[in-house]
Amino acid sequence: MLNQTQSMIASIVLLNLLGQLSPGPDMLLISKTALNYSRWAAFCVALGITTGVAFWLLLTIEGYSALLQQLPWLQNILMLAGGSYLIYCGYQMLRTVIPQNNSITTPIQEKHFFWKGLITNLSNPKIIFYLGSVMSMAMANVHKPTLKYEIMLILLVQVLLTLCLMIWLFSLPIIKRNYLHWSLAIDRIGGCAFICFGCWLYIQIITSLLYH
């Protein structure tokens, strides 16, 4: 039988898992990298994404989500930068020809996968408000000073394990073989999705300026 704290942690992990599995730039990047490149390259992306989540979680725990709500201009700047980066990534996907060997052989390229994962995650500052809502239960029921940091570590492990599971799934030979037949169409859809995410952030900025 779970006690109150354990039940709270389980609820937070479940909510975060459901949010992580929803379609978004992070999942698109992980699936694209696992399909087109090596598992190691995809794992580097996963580490970058997890590092980004750690940054947002730390800001949430320290109360910076409330600060962003009080400073909408700062939030707009972050969303403008994030939206521009996502649109750039989408444009790159639309114009890129998929390599036929499905692997990266140049070491200097692999080291950039971590940064690509990190920047993609950081490009959506809206995540801090989602994490704020997920962590609200912990913030309201913290009786032990270190509990919120323990929950943060649990969530980071959950995020990384989920991404590793996605990497394993998308790097299966049968998945890759089928992907080869549809790679061009899938990349076009993925590129359009990235552009749509970026435009959505732009729309959020315009809405904020019009109604605040």
C-alpha positions as a Markdown table, in Angstrom:
| # | Residue | x | y | z |
|---|---|---|---|---|
| 1 | Met | 0.0 | 0.0 | 0.0 |
| 2 | Leu | 1.4 | 3.4 | -1.0 |
| 3 | Asn | 1.6 | 6.1 | 1.5 |
| 4 | Gln | 0.6 | 9.7 | 0.7 |
| 5 | Thr | 4.1 | 10.8 | -0.5 |
| 6 | Gln | 4.5 | 7.7 | -2.7 |
| 7 | Ser | 1.1 | 8.2 | -4.2 |
| 8 | Met | 1.9 | 11.8 | -5.0 |
| 9 | Ile | 5.2 | 10.9 | -6.6 |
| 10 | Ala | 3.5 | 8.2 | -8.7 |
| 11 | Ser | 0.9 | 10.7 | -9.9 |
| 12 | Ile | 3.5 | 13.2 | -10.8 |
| 13 | Val | 5.6 | 10.7 | -12.8 |
| 14 | Leu | 2.4 | 9.4 | -14.6 |
| 15 | Leu | 1.4 | 13.0 | -15.5 |
| 16 | Asn | 4.9 | 13.7 | -16.8 |
| 17 | Leu | 5.0 | 10.5 | -18.8 |
| 18 | Leu | 1.7 | 11.3 | -20.5 |
| 19 | Gly | 2.9 | 14.8 | -21.3 |
| 20 | Gln | 6.2 | 13.5 | -22.7 |
| 21 | Leu | 4.5 | 10.9 | -25.0 |
| 22 | Ser | 2.3 | 13.6 | -26.6 |
| 23 | Pro | 3.5 | 14.7 | -30.0 |
| 24 | Gly | 6.0 | 17.5 | -29.8 |
| 25 | Pro | 9.4 | 18.7 | -31.1 |
| 26 | Asp | 11.3 | 16.5 | -28.6 |
| 27 | Met | 9.6 | 13.3 | -29.7 |
| 28 | Leu | 9.9 | 14.2 | -33.4 |
| 29 | Leu | 13.6 | 14.9 | -33.0 |
| 30 | Ile | 14.2 | 11.6 | -31.2 |
| 31 | Ser | 12.3 | 9.5 | -33.7 |
| 32 | Lys | 14.0 | 11.2 | -36.7 |
| 33 | Thr | 17.5 | 10.8 | -35.2 |
| 34 | Ala | 16.9 | 7.1 | -34.3 |
| 35 | Leu | 15.5 | 6.4 | -37.8 |
| 36 | Asn | 18.2 | 8.2 | -39.7 |
| 37 | Tyr | 21.3 | 7.8 | -37.6 |
| 38 | Ser | 22.8 | 5.5 | -35.0 |
| 39 | Arg | 21.4 | 4.7 | -31.5 |
| 40 | Trp | 24.4 | 6.6 | -30.1 |
| 41 | Ala | 23.4 | 9.7 | -32.0 |
| 42 | Ala | 19.8 | 9.4 | -30.7 |
| 43 | Phe | 21.1 | 8.8 | -27.2 |
| 44 | Cys | 23.1 | 12.1 | -27.4 |
| 45 | Val | 19.9 | 13.8 | -28.4 |
| 46 | Ala | 18.1 | 12.2 | -25.4 |
| 47 | Leu | 20.8 | 13.5 | -23.1 |
| 48 | Gly | 20.4 | 17.0 | -24.5 |
| 49 | Ile | 16.6 | 16.8 | -24.0 |
| 50 | Thr | 17.0 | 15.5 | -20.5 |
| 51 | Thr | 19.5 | 18.3 | -19.7 |
| 52 | Gly | 16.9 | 20.8 | -21.0 |
| 53 | Val | 14.2 | 19.2 | -18.8 |
| 54 | Ala | 16.5 | 19.5 | -15.8 |
| 55 | Phe | 16.9 | 23.2 | -16.5 |
| 56 | Trp | 13.2 | 23.8 | -16.7 |
| 57 | Leu | 12.5 | 21.7 | -13.6 |
| 58 | Leu | 15.1 | 23.6 | -11.6 |
| 59 | Leu | 13.5 | 26.9 | -12.7 |
| 60 | Thr | 10.1 | 25.5 | -11.7 |
| 61 | Ile | 11.3 | 24.4 | -8.3 |
| 62 | Glu | 13.0 | 27.7 | -7.6 |
| 63 | Gly | 9.8 | 29.6 | -8.6 |
| 64 | Tyr | 10.9 | 31.2 | -11.9 |
| 65 | Ser | 7.7 | 30.1 | -13.6 |
| 66 | Ala | 5.9 | 32.6 | -11.4 |
| 67 | Leu | 8.5 | 35.2 | -12.4 |
| 68 | Leu | 7.8 | 34.6 | -16.1 |
| 69 | Gln | 4.1 | 35.1 | -15.5 |
| 70 | Gln | 4.9 | 38.4 | -13.9 |
| 71 | Leu | 7.2 | 39.4 | -16.8 |
| 72 | Pro | 5.3 | 38.6 | -20.0 |
| 73 | Trp | 7.8 | 40.5 | -22.2 |
| 74 | Leu | 10.6 | 38.1 | -21.1 |
| 75 | Gln | 8.3 | 35.1 | -21.9 |
| 76 | Asn | 7.6 | 36.6 | -25.3 |
| 77 | Ile | 11.3 | 37.0 | -26.0 |
| 78 | Leu | 12.0 | 33.4 | -25.1 |
| 79 | Met | 9.0 | 32.2 | -27.2 |
| 80 | Leu | 10.2 | 34.4 | -30.2 |
| 81 | Ala | 13.7 | 32.8 | -30.0 |
| 82 | Gly | 12.2 | 29.3 | -29.5 |
| 83 | Gly | 9.7 | 29.7 | -32.4 |
| 84 | Ser | 12.4 | 30.9 | -34.7 |
| 85 | Tyr | 14.6 | 28.0 | -33.9 |
| 86 | Leu | 11.8 | 25.4 | -34.5 |
| 87 | Ile | 10.9 | 27.0 | -37.8 |
| 88 | Tyr | 14.6 | 26.9 | -38.8 |
| 89 | Cys | 14.7 | 23.2 | -37.9 |
| 90 | Gly | 11.5 | 22.6 | -39.9 |
| 91 | Tyr | 13.0 | 24.3 | -42.9 |
| 92 | Gln | 16.1 | 22.2 | -42.7 |
| 93 | Met | 14.1 | 19.0 | -42.5 |
| 94 | Leu | 12.1 | 20.1 | -45.6 |
| 95 | Arg | 15.2 | 20.7 | -47.7 |
| 96 | Thr | 17.4 | 17.8 | -46.4 |
| 97 | Val | 17.9 | 14.7 | -48.5 |
| 98 | Ile | 18.0 | 11.6 | -46.3 |
| 99 | Pro | 21.4 | 9.7 | -46.5 |
| 100 | Gln | 21.0 | 6.2 | -47.8 |
| 101 | Asn | 23.4 | 4.5 | -45.4 |
| 102 | Asn | 21.4 | 5.7 | -42.4 |
| 103 | Ser | 24.4 | 6.2 | -40.3 |
| 104 | Ile | 26.7 | 9.0 | -39.2 |
| 105 | Thr | 30.4 | 8.3 | -39.8 |
| 106 | Thr | 31.9 | 11.8 | -39.1 |
| 107 | Pro | 32.7 | 12.2 | -35.4 |
| 108 | Ile | 32.4 | 16.0 | -35.5 |
| 109 | Gln | 28.7 | 15.6 | -36.5 |
| 110 | Glu | 27.8 | 13.3 | -33.6 |
| 111 | Lys | 28.9 | 15.7 | -30.9 |
| 112 | His | 26.3 | 18.2 | -32.2 |
| 113 | Phe | 23.4 | 15.9 | -31.5 |
| 114 | Phe | 23.5 | 16.6 | -27.7 |
| 115 | Trp | 23.3 | 20.4 | -28.4 |
| 116 | Lys | 20.5 | 19.8 | -30.9 |
| 117 | Gly | 18.5 | 18.0 | -28.3 |
| 118 | Leu | 19.2 | 20.6 | -25.7 |
| 119 | Ile | 18.3 | 23.6 | -27.9 |
| 120 | Thr | 15.2 | 21.9 | -29.2 |
| 121 | Asn | 13.9 | 21.4 | -25.7 |
| 122 | Leu | 14.9 | 24.9 | -24.5 |
| 123 | Ser | 13.2 | 26.3 | -27.6 |
| 124 | Asn | 9.7 | 25.8 | -26.0 |
| 125 | Pro | 9.6 | 27.9 | -22.8 |
| 126 | Lys | 5.9 | 27.0 | -22.4 |
| 127 | Ile | 7.2 | 23.7 | -20.9 |
| 128 | Ile | 7.9 | 25.5 | -17.6 |
| 129 | Phe | 4.2 | 26.2 | -17.1 |
| 130 | Tyr | 3.4 | 22.6 | -17.8 |
| 131 | Leu | 6.0 | 21.4 | -15.3 |
| 132 | Gly | 4.8 | 24.0 | -12.9 |
| 133 | Ser | 1.3 | 22.4 | -13.0 |
| 134 | Val | 2.8 | 18.9 | -12.7 |
| 135 | Met | 5.0 | 19.9 | -9.8 |
| 136 | Ser | 2.3 | 21.9 | -8.0 |
| 137 | Met | 1.3 | 18.9 | -6.0 |
| 138 | Ala | 4.9 | 18.5 | -4.7 |
| 139 | Met | 5.3 | 22.2 | -4.0 |
| 140 | Ala | 2.1 | 22.3 | -2.0 |
| 141 | Asn | 2.9 | 19.1 | 0.0 |
| 142 | Val | 6.6 | 19.3 | 0.7 |
| 143 | His | 7.3 | 18.5 | 4.3 |
| 144 | Lys | 10.9 | 17.5 | 3.7 |
| 145 | Pro | 13.1 | 20.2 | 2.2 |
| 146 | Thr | 14.9 | 17.9 | -0.2 |
| 147 | Leu | 11.7 | 16.1 | -1.4 |
| 148 | Lys | 11.2 | 18.4 | -4.4 |
| 149 | Tyr | 14.8 | 17.8 | -5.6 |
| 150 | Glu | 14.3 | 14.0 | -5.1 |
| 151 | Ile | 11.2 | 14.2 | -7.3 |
| 152 | Met | 13.2 | 16.2 | -9.8 |
| 153 | Leu | 15.8 | 13.4 | -10.1 |
| 154 | Ile | 13.0 | 10.8 | -10.4 |
| 155 | Leu | 11.4 | 12.7 | -13.2 |
| 156 | Leu | 14.8 | 13.1 | -15.0 |
| 157 | Val | 15.4 | 9.3 | -14.8 |
| 158 | Gln | 11.8 | 8.7 | -16.1 |
| 159 | Val | 12.4 | 11.1 | -19.0 |
| 160 | Leu | 15.7 | 9.6 | -20.0 |
| 161 | Leu | 14.3 | 6.0 | -19.7 |
| 162 | Thr | 11.3 | 6.9 | -21.8 |
| 163 | Leu | 13.5 | 8.4 | -24.5 |
| 164 | Cys | 15.8 | 5.4 | -24.5 |
| 165 | Leu | 12.7 | 3.2 | -25.0 |
| 166 | Met | 11.7 | 5.3 | -28.0 |
| 167 | Ile | 15.2 | 5.1 | -29.4 |
| 168 | Trp | 15.2 | 1.3 | -29.1 |
| 169 | Leu | 11.7 | 1.1 | -30.8 |
| 170 | Phe | 12.5 | 3.4 | -33.7 |
| 171 | Ser | 16.0 | 1.9 | -34.3 |
| 172 | Leu | 14.6 | -1.7 | -34.8 |
| 173 | Pro | 15.6 | -3.0 | -38.2 |
| 174 | Ile | 12.0 | -3.7 | -39.3 |
| 175 | Ile | 11.0 | -0.1 | -38.4 |
| 176 | Lys | 14.0 | 1.3 | -40.3 |
| 177 | Arg | 13.3 | -0.8 | -43.3 |
| 178 | Asn | 9.7 | 0.4 | -43.5 |
| 179 | Tyr | 10.8 | 3.9 | -42.9 |
| 180 | Leu | 13.1 | 3.9 | -45.9 |
| 181 | His | 10.1 | 3.6 | -48.2 |
| 182 | Trp | 8.4 | 6.6 | -46.7 |
| 183 | Ser | 11.4 | 8.6 | -45.5 |
| 184 | Leu | 10.8 | 11.6 | -47.8 |
| 185 | Ala | 7.2 | 11.9 | -46.9 |
| 186 | Ile | 7.8 | 11.5 | -43.2 |
| 187 | Asp | 10.5 | 14.1 | -43.2 |
| 188 | Arg | 8.2 | 16.5 | -45.0 |
| 189 | Ile | 5.5 | 15.9 | -42.4 |
| 190 | Gly | 8.1 | 16.3 | -39.6 |
| 191 | Gly | 9.4 | 19.5 | -41.1 |
| 192 | Cys | 5.9 | 21.0 | -41.4 |
| 193 | Ala | 5.2 | 19.9 | -37.8 |
| 194 | Phe | 8.3 | 21.8 | -36.5 |
| 195 | Ile | 7.2 | 24.9 | -38.5 |
| 196 | Cys | 3.7 | 24.6 | -37.0 |
| 197 | Phe | 5.1 | 24.4 | -33.5 |
| 198 | Gly | 7.2 | 27.5 | -34.2 |
| 199 | Cys | 4.2 | 29.4 | -35.6 |
| 200 | Trp | 2.1 | 28.3 | -32.6 |
| 201 | Leu | 4.6 | 30.1 | -30.4 |
| 202 | Tyr | 4.4 | 33.2 | -32.6 |
| 203 | Ile | 0.6 | 33.1 | -32.3 |
| 204 | Gln | 1.0 | 32.9 | -28.5 |
| 205 | Ile | 3.1 | 36.0 | -28.6 |
| 206 | Ile | 0.6 | 37.9 | -30.7 |
| 207 | Thr | -2.3 | 36.8 | -28.5 |
| 208 | Ser | -0.3 | 37.9 | -25.4 |
| 209 | Leu | 0.3 | 41.4 | -26.9 |
| 210 | Leu | -3.3 | 41.8 | -28.0 |
| 211 | Tyr | -5.0 | 40.8 | -24.8 |
| 212 | His | -2.6 | 42.0 | -22.1 |
